[in-house]
Coordinates of C-alpha atoms in Angstrom, one line a residue:
M187 CA 41.0 108.9 15.1
V188 CA 43.9 107.5 13.1
T189 CA 45.2 104.0 13.0
S190 CA 45.7 103.3 16.7
R191 CA 48.7 105.1 18.1
R192 CA 50.5 102.5 20.2
A193 CA 54.3 103.0 20.1
P194 CA 56.5 100.0 20.8
P195 CA 58.8 100.1 23.9
I196 CA 60.9 103.3 24.0
T197 CA 63.9 103.5 21.8
L198 CA 66.3 106.1 23.1
L199 CA 67.9 108.1 20.3
S200 CA 69.9 110.6 22.4
R201 CA 70.2 112.0 25.9
G202 CA 69.5 115.4 27.6
Q203 CA 66.3 117.3 28.4
P204 CA 65.7 121.0 28.0
T205 CA 64.1 123.2 30.7
L206 CA 60.9 125.1 30.3
V207 CA 60.8 128.9 31.1
V208 CA 57.7 131.1 31.0
Q209 CA 58.6 134.7 30.3
S210 CA 56.8 137.4 32.3
K211 CA 54.3 139.5 30.3
G212 CA 55.9 142.5 28.7
C213 CA 55.7 144.2 25.3
L214 CA 53.4 142.8 22.6
S215 CA 56.1 140.8 20.9
T216 CA 56.9 138.8 24.0
A217 CA 53.7 138.7 26.0
G218 CA 52.8 135.2 27.1
K219 CA 55.6 133.6 25.2
I220 CA 57.0 130.2 26.2
K221 CA 60.5 129.3 25.1
L222 CA 63.3 126.8 25.9
A223 CA 66.2 128.1 28.0
D224 CA 69.5 126.6 26.9
P225 CA 67.9 123.6 25.2
N226 CA 69.9 120.5 24.7
P227 CA 70.1 120.0 20.9
N228 CA 69.9 116.3 21.4
P229 CA 67.0 115.5 23.7
I230 CA 65.7 112.0 24.6
R231 CA 63.3 110.9 21.9
R232 CA 61.2 107.8 21.4
S233 CA 61.0 106.0 18.1
G234 CA 57.7 104.5 16.9
N235 CA 59.7 102.1 14.6
Y236 CA 56.8 102.4 12.1
K237 CA 56.9 100.2 8.9
P238 CA 57.0 101.9 5.5
T239 CA 53.7 102.5 3.8
T240 CA 52.1 99.6 2.0
W241 CA 50.8 101.8 -0.8
D242 CA 53.4 104.3 -2.0
F243 CA 53.2 107.2 -4.4
Q244 CA 54.1 105.2 -7.5
Y245 CA 51.5 102.5 -6.7
I246 CA 48.7 105.0 -6.2
Q247 CA 49.5 107.0 -9.3
S248 CA 49.6 103.8 -11.4
I249 CA 46.1 102.6 -10.5
D250 CA 44.1 102.0 -13.6
N251 CA 40.3 101.5 -13.3
N252 CA 38.4 100.8 -16.6
Y253 CA 35.1 101.3 -14.8
A254 CA 35.4 105.1 -15.0
G255 CA 34.9 104.9 -18.8
D256 CA 31.8 106.1 -20.7
L257 CA 30.5 102.6 -21.6
Y258 CA 30.3 101.5 -18.0
M259 CA 28.7 104.8 -17.0
E260 CA 26.1 104.6 -19.7
R261 CA 25.2 101.0 -18.7
H262 CA 25.1 102.0 -15.1
D263 CA 22.7 104.9 -15.8
K264 CA 20.5 102.6 -17.9
V265 CA 20.2 100.0 -15.2
K266 CA 19.6 102.6 -12.6
K267 CA 16.7 104.0 -14.6
E268 CA 15.2 100.6 -14.8
M269 CA 15.4 100.1 -11.1
K270 CA 13.8 103.5 -10.5
K271 CA 10.9 102.4 -12.8
N272 CA 10.5 99.3 -10.7
L273 CA 10.3 101.3 -7.5
M274 CA 7.8 103.7 -8.9
M275 CA 5.6 100.8 -10.0
M276 CA 5.8 99.4 -6.5
M277 CA 4.6 102.8 -5.1
M278 CA 1.3 102.3 -7.0
V279 CA 0.7 98.7 -5.8
D280 CA -1.9 98.1 -3.0
G281 CA -0.5 97.3 0.4
S282 CA -1.2 93.6 0.8
I283 CA 0.9 91.6 3.1
Q284 CA 2.6 89.9 0.1
E285 CA 3.4 93.2 -1.6
L286 CA 4.6 94.6 1.7
D287 CA 7.2 91.8 2.0
V288 CA 8.4 92.5 -1.5
K289 CA 8.8 96.2 -0.9
L290 CA 10.6 95.8 2.4
E291 CA 13.0 93.2 1.0
L292 CA 13.8 95.4 -2.0
I293 CA 14.6 98.4 0.2
D294 CA 16.6 96.1 2.5
N295 CA 18.7 94.8 -0.4
L296 CA 19.2 98.3 -1.8
E297 CA 20.6 99.3 1.6
R298 CA 22.9 96.3 2.0
L299 CA 24.2 96.5 -1.6
G300 CA 25.2 100.1 -1.1
V301 CA 22.9 101.7 -3.9
S302 CA 20.0 103.0 -1.8
Y303 CA 21.5 106.6 -2.1
H304 CA 20.3 106.6 -5.8
F305 CA 16.7 106.1 -4.7
K306 CA 16.3 108.2 -1.5
D307 CA 13.0 109.9 -2.6
E308 CA 11.4 106.7 -3.9
I309 CA 12.4 104.8 -0.7
M310 CA 11.1 107.6 1.5
Q311 CA 7.7 107.6 -0.3
I312 CA 7.3 103.8 0.0
L313 CA 8.2 103.8 3.7
K314 CA 5.9 106.8 4.3
S315 CA 3.0 105.0 2.7
I316 CA 3.7 101.9 4.9
H317 CA 4.0 104.1 8.0
D318 CA 0.9 106.2 7.3
Q319 CA -1.3 103.4 6.3
N320 CA 0.0 101.2 9.2
V321 CA 0.1 98.3 6.8
A322 CA -0.1 95.0 8.7
T323 CA 2.6 92.4 8.4
G324 CA 0.5 89.5 9.5
H325 CA 2.1 87.1 11.9
S326 CA 5.5 87.1 10.3
L327 CA 8.4 88.0 12.6
Y328 CA 10.6 88.4 9.6
S329 CA 8.4 91.1 8.0
T330 CA 7.5 92.9 11.3
A331 CA 11.2 93.2 12.4
M332 CA 12.3 94.4 9.0
K333 CA 9.5 97.0 8.9
F334 CA 10.5 98.2 12.4
R335 CA 14.1 98.5 11.5
L336 CA 13.7 100.3 8.2
L337 CA 11.1 102.7 9.5
R338 CA 13.2 103.6 12.5
Q339 CA 16.4 103.8 10.4
Y340 CA 14.7 106.4 8.1
G341 CA 13.4 108.5 10.9
F342 CA 9.8 107.4 11.2
H343 CA 8.3 107.1 14.6
I344 CA 7.6 103.5 15.4
S345 CA 7.1 102.0 18.8
Q346 CA 8.8 98.9 20.1
D347 CA 5.3 97.7 20.9
I348 CA 5.0 96.5 17.3
L349 CA 7.0 93.5 18.4
N350 CA 4.9 92.6 21.4
N351 CA 3.0 89.9 19.5
F352 CA 6.2 87.8 19.6
M353 CA 6.8 88.1 23.3
D354 CA 5.2 86.2 26.2
E355 CA 4.0 87.6 29.4
H356 CA 7.5 87.6 30.9
D357 CA 8.9 89.7 28.0
N358 CA 10.7 86.6 26.5
L359 CA 10.4 85.4 22.9
K360 CA 7.5 83.1 22.4
Q361 CA 8.5 79.4 22.0
S362 CA 6.7 79.3 18.6
I363 CA 9.3 81.6 16.9
C364 CA 12.5 80.2 18.5
N365 CA 13.3 78.1 15.4
D366 CA 12.5 80.9 12.9
T367 CA 16.1 81.7 12.2
K368 CA 15.3 84.0 9.4
G369 CA 12.9 86.1 11.5
L370 CA 15.2 86.0 14.6
L371 CA 18.1 87.4 12.5
K372 CA 15.9 90.3 11.4
L373 CA 14.8 90.9 15.0
Y374 CA 18.4 90.8 16.2
E375 CA 19.4 93.4 13.6
A376 CA 16.4 95.6 14.5
S377 CA 17.2 95.5 18.2
F378 CA 20.3 97.6 17.7
L379 CA 18.2 100.6 16.8
S380 CA 16.9 100.7 20.3
T381 CA 16.9 103.9 22.2
E382 CA 17.4 104.7 25.9
N383 CA 14.9 103.1 28.3
E384 CA 13.6 100.6 25.7
T385 CA 14.2 97.7 28.0
S386 CA 12.1 95.3 26.0
L387 CA 14.1 95.9 22.9
R388 CA 17.4 95.6 24.8
N389 CA 16.3 92.3 26.2
T390 CA 15.5 91.2 22.7
T391 CA 19.1 91.5 21.7
K392 CA 20.1 89.0 24.4
S393 CA 17.4 86.5 23.7
T394 CA 17.8 86.5 19.9
L395 CA 21.6 86.2 20.3
T396 CA 21.1 83.1 22.4
H397 CA 19.0 81.4 19.8
L398 CA 21.2 82.5 16.9
M399 CA 24.3 81.1 18.6
R400 CA 22.4 77.8 19.2
Y401 CA 21.6 77.8 15.5
I402 CA 25.4 78.1 14.7
D403 CA 26.3 75.3 17.1
Q404 CA 23.7 73.0 15.7
N405 CA 24.7 73.5 12.1
R406 CA 28.5 73.9 12.6
C407 CA 29.2 70.5 11.0
G408 CA 26.7 70.7 8.2
E409 CA 27.2 72.1 4.7
E410 CA 27.8 75.8 4.4
N411 CA 24.7 77.7 3.5
I412 CA 23.8 81.4 3.0
M413 CA 21.7 81.6 6.2
M414 CA 24.7 80.4 8.2
E415 CA 26.9 83.0 6.6
L416 CA 24.3 85.7 7.3
V417 CA 24.0 84.7 11.0
V418 CA 27.8 84.5 11.5
H419 CA 28.3 87.8 9.9
A420 CA 25.6 89.5 12.0
L421 CA 27.1 88.1 15.2
E422 CA 30.6 89.4 14.3
L423 CA 29.3 93.0 14.2
P424 CA 25.7 94.2 14.2
R425 CA 24.5 95.6 10.9
H426 CA 23.6 98.9 12.4
W427 CA 27.3 99.3 13.5
M428 CA 28.7 98.1 10.1
M429 CA 30.6 100.5 7.8
P430 CA 28.3 100.7 4.7
R431 CA 31.0 100.3 2.1
L432 CA 32.3 97.1 3.7
E433 CA 28.8 95.8 4.1
A434 CA 28.1 96.3 0.4
E435 CA 31.3 94.6 -0.8
W436 CA 30.5 91.6 1.4
Y437 CA 26.8 91.4 0.7
I438 CA 27.2 91.5 -3.1
S439 CA 28.9 88.1 -2.9
I440 CA 26.1 86.8 -0.8
Y441 CA 23.2 88.3 -2.8
E442 CA 24.4 86.8 -6.2
R443 CA 24.1 83.3 -4.7
M444 CA 20.6 83.7 -3.4
S445 CA 17.7 81.9 -5.1
N446 CA 15.6 85.1 -5.5
T447 CA 18.3 87.4 -6.8
N448 CA 17.2 90.3 -8.9
P449 CA 19.7 90.3 -11.8
L450 CA 19.1 93.9 -12.6
L451 CA 19.8 95.0 -9.0
L452 CA 22.9 92.7 -8.8
E453 CA 24.3 94.3 -11.9
L454 CA 23.6 97.8 -10.6
A455 CA 25.3 97.0 -7.3
K456 CA 28.5 95.6 -9.0
L457 CA 28.7 98.5 -11.5
D458 CA 28.1 101.1 -8.9
F459 CA 30.7 99.6 -6.5
N460 CA 33.3 99.7 -9.2
I461 CA 32.4 103.2 -10.5
V462 CA 32.4 104.7 -7.0
Q463 CA 35.7 102.9 -6.3
A464 CA 37.1 104.7 -9.4
T465 CA 36.0 108.0 -7.9
H466 CA 37.7 107.2 -4.6
Q467 CA 40.9 106.3 -6.5
E468 CA 40.9 109.6 -8.3
D469 CA 40.5 111.3 -4.8
L470 CA 43.5 109.3 -3.7
R471 CA 45.6 110.2 -6.7
I472 CA 45.0 113.9 -6.0
L473 CA 45.7 113.5 -2.3
S474 CA 48.9 111.5 -3.0
R475 CA 50.3 114.3 -5.2
W476 CA 49.4 116.8 -2.5
W477 CA 51.1 114.7 0.1
K478 CA 54.2 114.3 -1.9
N479 CA 54.4 118.0 -2.7
T480 CA 54.2 118.9 1.0
G481 CA 57.5 117.1 1.6
L482 CA 56.3 116.2 5.1
A483 CA 57.0 112.5 4.8
E484 CA 60.7 113.3 4.4
K485 CA 60.9 116.2 6.9
L486 CA 58.9 114.4 9.6
S487 CA 60.2 110.9 9.0
F488 CA 59.5 109.8 12.6
S489 CA 55.7 110.0 11.8
R490 CA 53.6 107.3 10.2
D491 CA 53.1 107.5 6.4
I492 CA 49.5 106.3 6.2
L493 CA 47.8 108.4 3.6
V494 CA 45.6 105.5 2.4
E495 CA 44.5 104.5 5.8
N496 CA 43.7 108.2 6.6
M497 CA 41.6 108.5 3.5
F498 CA 39.8 105.3 4.3
W499 CA 38.3 107.1 7.3
A500 CA 36.9 109.7 4.9
V501 CA 35.5 107.0 2.7
G502 CA 33.9 105.4 5.7
A503 CA 32.3 108.7 6.7
E504 CA 30.9 109.5 3.3
F505 CA 31.4 107.2 0.3
E506 CA 28.9 108.8 -2.2
P507 CA 30.8 110.0 -5.3
Q508 CA 29.4 113.5 -5.2
H509 CA 31.3 114.2 -1.9
S510 CA 34.8 114.1 -3.3
Y511 CA 35.4 117.7 -2.0
F512 CA 34.6 116.6 1.5
R513 CA 36.8 113.4 1.4
R514 CA 39.8 115.3 0.1
L515 CA 39.8 118.1 2.6
I516 CA 38.9 115.9 5.6
T517 CA 41.6 113.5 4.6
K518 CA 44.1 116.3 4.8
V519 CA 42.8 117.2 8.3
I520 CA 43.2 113.5 9.4
V521 CA 46.7 113.4 8.0
F522 CA 47.7 116.2 10.3
I523 CA 46.0 114.5 13.2
S524 CA 48.2 111.5 12.5
I525 CA 51.4 113.6 12.4
I526 CA 50.6 115.7 15.5
D527 CA 49.5 112.5 17.3
D528 CA 52.9 111.0 16.7
I529 CA 54.6 114.2 17.9
Y530 CA 52.8 114.1 21.2
D531 CA 52.9 110.3 21.6
V532 CA 56.3 109.4 20.4
Y533 CA 58.7 112.1 19.2
G534 CA 58.3 115.4 21.1
T535 CA 59.8 116.1 24.5
L536 CA 57.4 117.4 27.2
D537 CA 58.7 120.9 27.0
E538 CA 58.4 120.9 23.2
L539 CA 54.8 119.7 23.5
E540 CA 54.1 122.7 25.9
L541 CA 55.4 125.0 23.3
F542 CA 53.4 123.5 20.5
T543 CA 50.2 123.5 22.5
H544 CA 50.7 127.2 23.3
A545 CA 51.4 127.9 19.6
I546 CA 48.2 126.1 18.5
Q547 CA 46.2 128.2 21.0
R548 CA 47.7 131.4 19.5
W549 CA 47.1 130.3 15.9
D550 CA 49.7 132.9 14.7
T551 CA 52.6 132.3 12.4
N552 CA 54.7 134.5 14.8
A553 CA 54.4 131.6 17.4
M554 CA 56.6 129.5 15.1
E555 CA 59.7 131.4 16.4
Q556 CA 59.6 129.5 19.6
L557 CA 59.3 126.0 18.0
P558 CA 62.0 123.5 17.1
D559 CA 62.5 123.2 13.3
Y560 CA 60.5 120.0 12.9
M561 CA 57.5 121.6 14.6
K562 CA 57.8 124.7 12.5
V563 CA 57.2 122.8 9.3
C564 CA 54.2 120.9 10.8
Y565 CA 52.7 124.1 12.4
L566 CA 52.9 126.2 9.3
A567 CA 51.5 123.4 7.0
L568 CA 48.6 122.9 9.5
I569 CA 47.7 126.6 9.6
N570 CA 47.7 126.7 5.8
I571 CA 45.3 123.7 5.5
I572 CA 42.9 124.8 8.2
N573 CA 42.9 128.4 6.9
E574 CA 42.1 127.0 3.5
V575 CA 39.1 125.1 4.9
A576 CA 37.9 128.3 6.7
Y577 CA 38.3 130.3 3.4
E578 CA 36.3 127.8 1.4
V579 CA 33.4 127.9 3.9
L580 CA 33.5 131.8 4.1
K581 CA 33.5 132.0 0.3
N582 CA 30.6 129.5 -0.1
H583 CA 28.5 130.3 3.0
D584 CA 29.5 133.8 4.1
T585 CA 30.3 132.5 7.6
N586 CA 33.6 132.8 9.4
V587 CA 34.2 129.4 11.0
L588 CA 37.9 129.8 11.7
P589 CA 37.4 130.4 15.5
Y590 CA 35.5 127.1 15.7
L591 CA 38.1 125.2 13.7
T592 CA 41.0 126.6 15.7
K593 CA 39.2 125.9 19.0
S594 CA 38.8 122.3 18.1
W595 CA 42.6 122.0 17.3
A596 CA 43.4 123.8 20.6
D597 CA 41.1 121.3 22.5
L598 CA 42.8 118.4 20.8
C599 CA 46.3 119.5 21.5
K600 CA 45.5 120.3 25.1
S601 CA 44.1 116.7 25.5
Y602 CA 47.2 115.3 23.9
L603 CA 49.4 117.3 26.3
Q604 CA 47.4 116.0 29.2
E605 CA 48.1 112.4 28.2
A606 CA 51.8 113.2 27.7
K607 CA 51.9 114.7 31.2
W608 CA 50.2 111.7 32.7
Y609 CA 52.7 109.5 31.0
H610 CA 55.8 111.4 32.0
N611 CA 54.6 111.8 35.6
G612 CA 53.5 108.1 35.9
Y613 CA 50.0 109.3 36.8
K614 CA 47.1 106.9 36.6
P615 CA 43.7 108.7 36.1
N616 CA 40.5 107.2 37.3
F617 CA 37.9 106.1 34.7
E618 CA 35.9 109.3 34.6
E619 CA 39.0 111.5 34.5
Y620 CA 40.4 109.4 31.7
M621 CA 37.2 109.6 29.6
D622 CA 36.7 113.3 30.0
N623 CA 40.0 113.8 28.3
A624 CA 39.9 110.8 26.0
R625 CA 36.7 111.9 24.3
I626 CA 38.7 114.8 23.0
S627 CA 42.0 113.1 22.4
I628 CA 40.4 110.5 20.1
A629 CA 40.1 113.5 17.7
V630 CA 36.4 112.8 16.7
P631 CA 35.0 116.2 17.9
M632 CA 37.7 118.1 15.9
V633 CA 37.0 116.0 12.8
L634 CA 33.3 116.3 13.0
V635 CA 33.4 120.1 13.6
H636 CA 35.3 120.3 10.3
S637 CA 32.9 117.9 8.6
L638 CA 29.9 119.9 9.7
F639 CA 31.2 123.0 7.8
L640 CA 32.2 121.0 4.7
V641 CA 28.8 119.3 4.1
T642 CA 26.3 121.8 5.4
N643 CA 24.6 124.1 2.9
Q644 CA 23.1 126.4 5.5
I645 CA 25.1 126.9 8.7
T646 CA 22.6 128.1 11.3
K647 CA 23.3 130.1 14.4
E648 CA 21.9 127.3 16.5
A649 CA 24.4 124.8 15.0
L650 CA 27.3 127.1 15.7
E651 CA 26.2 127.7 19.3
S652 CA 26.0 124.0 19.9
L653 CA 29.7 123.6 19.1
T654 CA 30.8 125.5 22.2
N655 CA 30.8 122.4 24.3
Y656 CA 30.2 119.8 21.5
P657 CA 26.7 118.5 21.1
D658 CA 25.5 115.1 22.5
I659 CA 25.7 113.3 19.1
I660 CA 29.4 114.3 18.7
R661 CA 30.2 113.3 22.3
F662 CA 28.5 109.9 21.9
S663 CA 30.4 109.2 18.7
A664 CA 33.7 110.2 20.4
T665 CA 32.9 107.9 23.3
I666 CA 32.3 104.9 21.1
F667 CA 35.5 105.7 19.2
R668 CA 37.5 105.8 22.3
F669 CA 36.1 102.5 23.6
T670 CA 36.7 100.7 20.3
D671 CA 40.2 102.0 20.2
D672 CA 40.8 100.8 23.7
L673 CA 39.3 97.4 23.1
G674 CA 41.8 97.0 20.2
T675 CA 44.7 97.3 22.8
S676 CA 46.3 93.9 23.3
S677 CA 46.8 92.3 26.7
D678 CA 50.6 92.7 26.4
E679 CA 50.2 96.4 25.7
L680 CA 47.9 96.8 28.7
K681 CA 50.5 95.1 30.9
R682 CA 53.3 97.3 29.6
G683 CA 51.1 100.3 30.6
D684 CA 52.8 103.0 28.5
V685 CA 49.5 104.9 28.4
S686 CA 46.4 104.4 30.4
K687 CA 43.3 103.0 28.7
S688 CA 39.7 102.8 29.8
I689 CA 40.2 99.1 30.4
Q690 CA 43.1 99.7 32.9
C691 CA 41.2 102.5 34.6
Y692 CA 38.2 100.3 35.2
M693 CA 40.4 97.4 36.4
N694 CA 42.2 99.7 38.8
E695 CA 39.0 101.4 40.1
K696 CA 36.8 98.3 40.4
G697 CA 39.4 95.6 41.1
A698 CA 38.1 93.8 38.0
S699 CA 39.9 91.3 35.8
E700 CA 40.9 92.3 32.2
E701 CA 38.1 90.3 30.7
E702 CA 35.5 91.8 33.1
A703 CA 36.8 95.2 32.1
R704 CA 36.5 94.5 28.4
E705 CA 33.0 93.1 28.9
H706 CA 32.0 96.3 30.7
I707 CA 33.4 98.4 27.9
R708 CA 31.4 96.4 25.3
F709 CA 28.3 97.1 27.4
L710 CA 29.1 100.8 27.5
I711 CA 29.4 100.8 23.7
K712 CA 25.9 99.3 23.3
E713 CA 24.6 101.8 25.8
T714 CA 26.2 104.7 24.1
W715 CA 24.8 103.6 20.7
E716 CA 21.4 103.7 22.3
A717 CA 22.1 107.2 23.5
M718 CA 23.2 108.2 20.0
N719 CA 20.0 106.6 18.5
T720 CA 18.0 108.7 20.9
A721 CA 19.8 111.9 20.0
Q722 CA 19.3 111.2 16.4
R723 CA 15.5 111.1 16.8
K724 CA 15.4 114.5 18.6
N725 CA 15.1 117.8 16.8
S726 CA 18.5 118.8 15.7
P727 CA 20.1 121.8 14.1
F728 CA 22.2 119.5 11.9
S729 CA 21.6 118.3 8.4
E730 CA 20.8 114.7 7.4
T731 CA 24.1 114.5 5.6
F732 CA 26.1 115.5 8.7
I733 CA 24.1 113.1 11.0
G734 CA 24.9 110.3 8.4
I735 CA 28.6 111.2 8.6
V736 CA 28.6 111.0 12.4
K737 CA 27.0 107.6 12.3
N738 CA 29.2 106.3 9.5
I739 CA 32.5 107.4 10.9
T740 CA 31.5 105.8 14.2
R741 CA 30.8 102.6 12.3
T742 CA 34.2 102.8 10.7
S743 CA 35.9 102.8 14.1
H744 CA 34.5 99.4 14.8
F745 CA 36.3 98.1 11.7
M746 CA 39.5 100.1 12.0
Y747 CA 40.2 99.3 15.6
L748 CA 38.7 95.8 16.0
H749 CA 39.1 94.1 12.6
N750 CA 41.9 91.6 12.3
D751 CA 42.8 92.2 8.7
V752 CA 42.4 95.9 8.0
K753 CA 44.9 96.2 5.1
S754 CA 43.2 93.4 3.1
S755 CA 39.8 95.0 3.5
I756 CA 41.1 98.5 2.6
S757 CA 42.6 97.0 -0.5
K758 CA 39.2 95.4 -1.4
I759 CA 37.4 98.7 -1.0
L760 CA 39.8 101.0 -2.6
F761 CA 41.9 99.0 -5.1
E762 CA 40.1 95.8 -6.2
P763 CA 37.1 96.1 -8.5
I764 CA 34.4 93.4 -8.4
I765 CA 34.7 91.1 -11.5
I766 CA 31.7 91.3 -13.8
P767 CA 32.2 88.3 -16.2
N768 CA 29.4 89.1 -18.6
V769 CA 29.7 92.9 -18.6
A770 CA 31.1 93.0 -22.1
L771 CA 27.9 91.4 -23.5
A772 CA 25.7 93.7 -21.4
L773 CA 27.4 96.8 -22.8
K774 CA 26.7 95.8 -26.4

């Protein structure tokens, strides 16, 4: 789950290949050992030819963000209190159709602007009142679709039948609403919260998409307007699949140009974005010092130096400022995924990879004796970090989670080794065989196992037992990750065929063209999101925070693997505060 690992064509650095020997079982010190017999000190190695990091140590340490100061924090707290008062007043207002629209729009804007986490209790009370009273939305497609999406998003039971008034007898959209672009957009967004077997809602996605694309075509030559921007944005990536932090940064610029902008909410959104960004920058400064002190960038120079990109995954998973501890530790975990990924994919020989996989399964410093020097450094550093995670969980929750953490690493490395064997042997797996392995090799199960223990206050026996084979919600997330990663593979890379992808496997198995295969993968992504929506609604041993991380890290994969300008967007989220021209006056 790092920036896609696609090495350029092989660069041969030296020649020779060691031979693998498995010793027979003997005394304790040698039982089950694997070691190289007469290894060539200069084996064939591939080079990734990776570019130097965009954001080096000096740059990160020199970041200066004024929004972490007391004046801005005080203003932020004052504005937040005013917004909380507004929400509490709304809770006391009768549920007329007009008031319902106001409530739904405010909650919707709080969500998109990235500040709803400050008002979770108030939002839940308002939505519970709407749900329990079954407040009518009149004949407005806009309000009904928004009500459906928000209630379902916050875990309330609401049937797709609420949308039946807008369908004809053939389950198509009624002609009377086909020009209601504002309502159709809300319906399109709502349709992505469909669950399995909700055929009507699935069909709604297709029909609303047709009408929204027609709207774009009809207005393509006209003046730019906010509705056009909203529609184009939604069709690029459904809102339910969008990384929240990216959505907030984008929507702030839209919201301030709307005719009905709430100035207080806009100010809160800008201040909050900048203050949270300052927290992320402090996380990054601490991580940058840790990374420099490990010395791994110099000792393992063949690997990508992508600390910022790795931390961006953590920000995507959980951006709220109070979760710095989670972001810092999970970033360290992802850093090691990146390094080990490069060892298996680019640098290590097949025999060395066998040794490393065996050592990971043992999880014992004595296993280092068999490893080449560059692997020893990585292996010991990894053990130290993961043991640190296990120690923190044991200290805080009296639960020994080390067996679950080490199993997830063993599973990951075995899946990497399988891919390496396929590559070296020229083997082409079928689609099912590929996906069974690829759900693990994308590293999502391993990361989410670590995440579970870092954000869960009470670790239940049921939650631990579910990790034996990875629960559905983790497998669904991993499946979407793998598909988005594979869709990001270029046509040229597919033709080169260094490593099989789901696209190639489907093409080979079905005799399909590349475009047909890509379209099928897109369909499977939508289908898997529906399965994940279904799993979320079932009783679960997992906390709300963890479920949120599963969804958000999945959303981040859509951006990291499929977005055309990742570095620019990362810079906006982590390094570029939103300008607030009149903030000096507001602070007086």
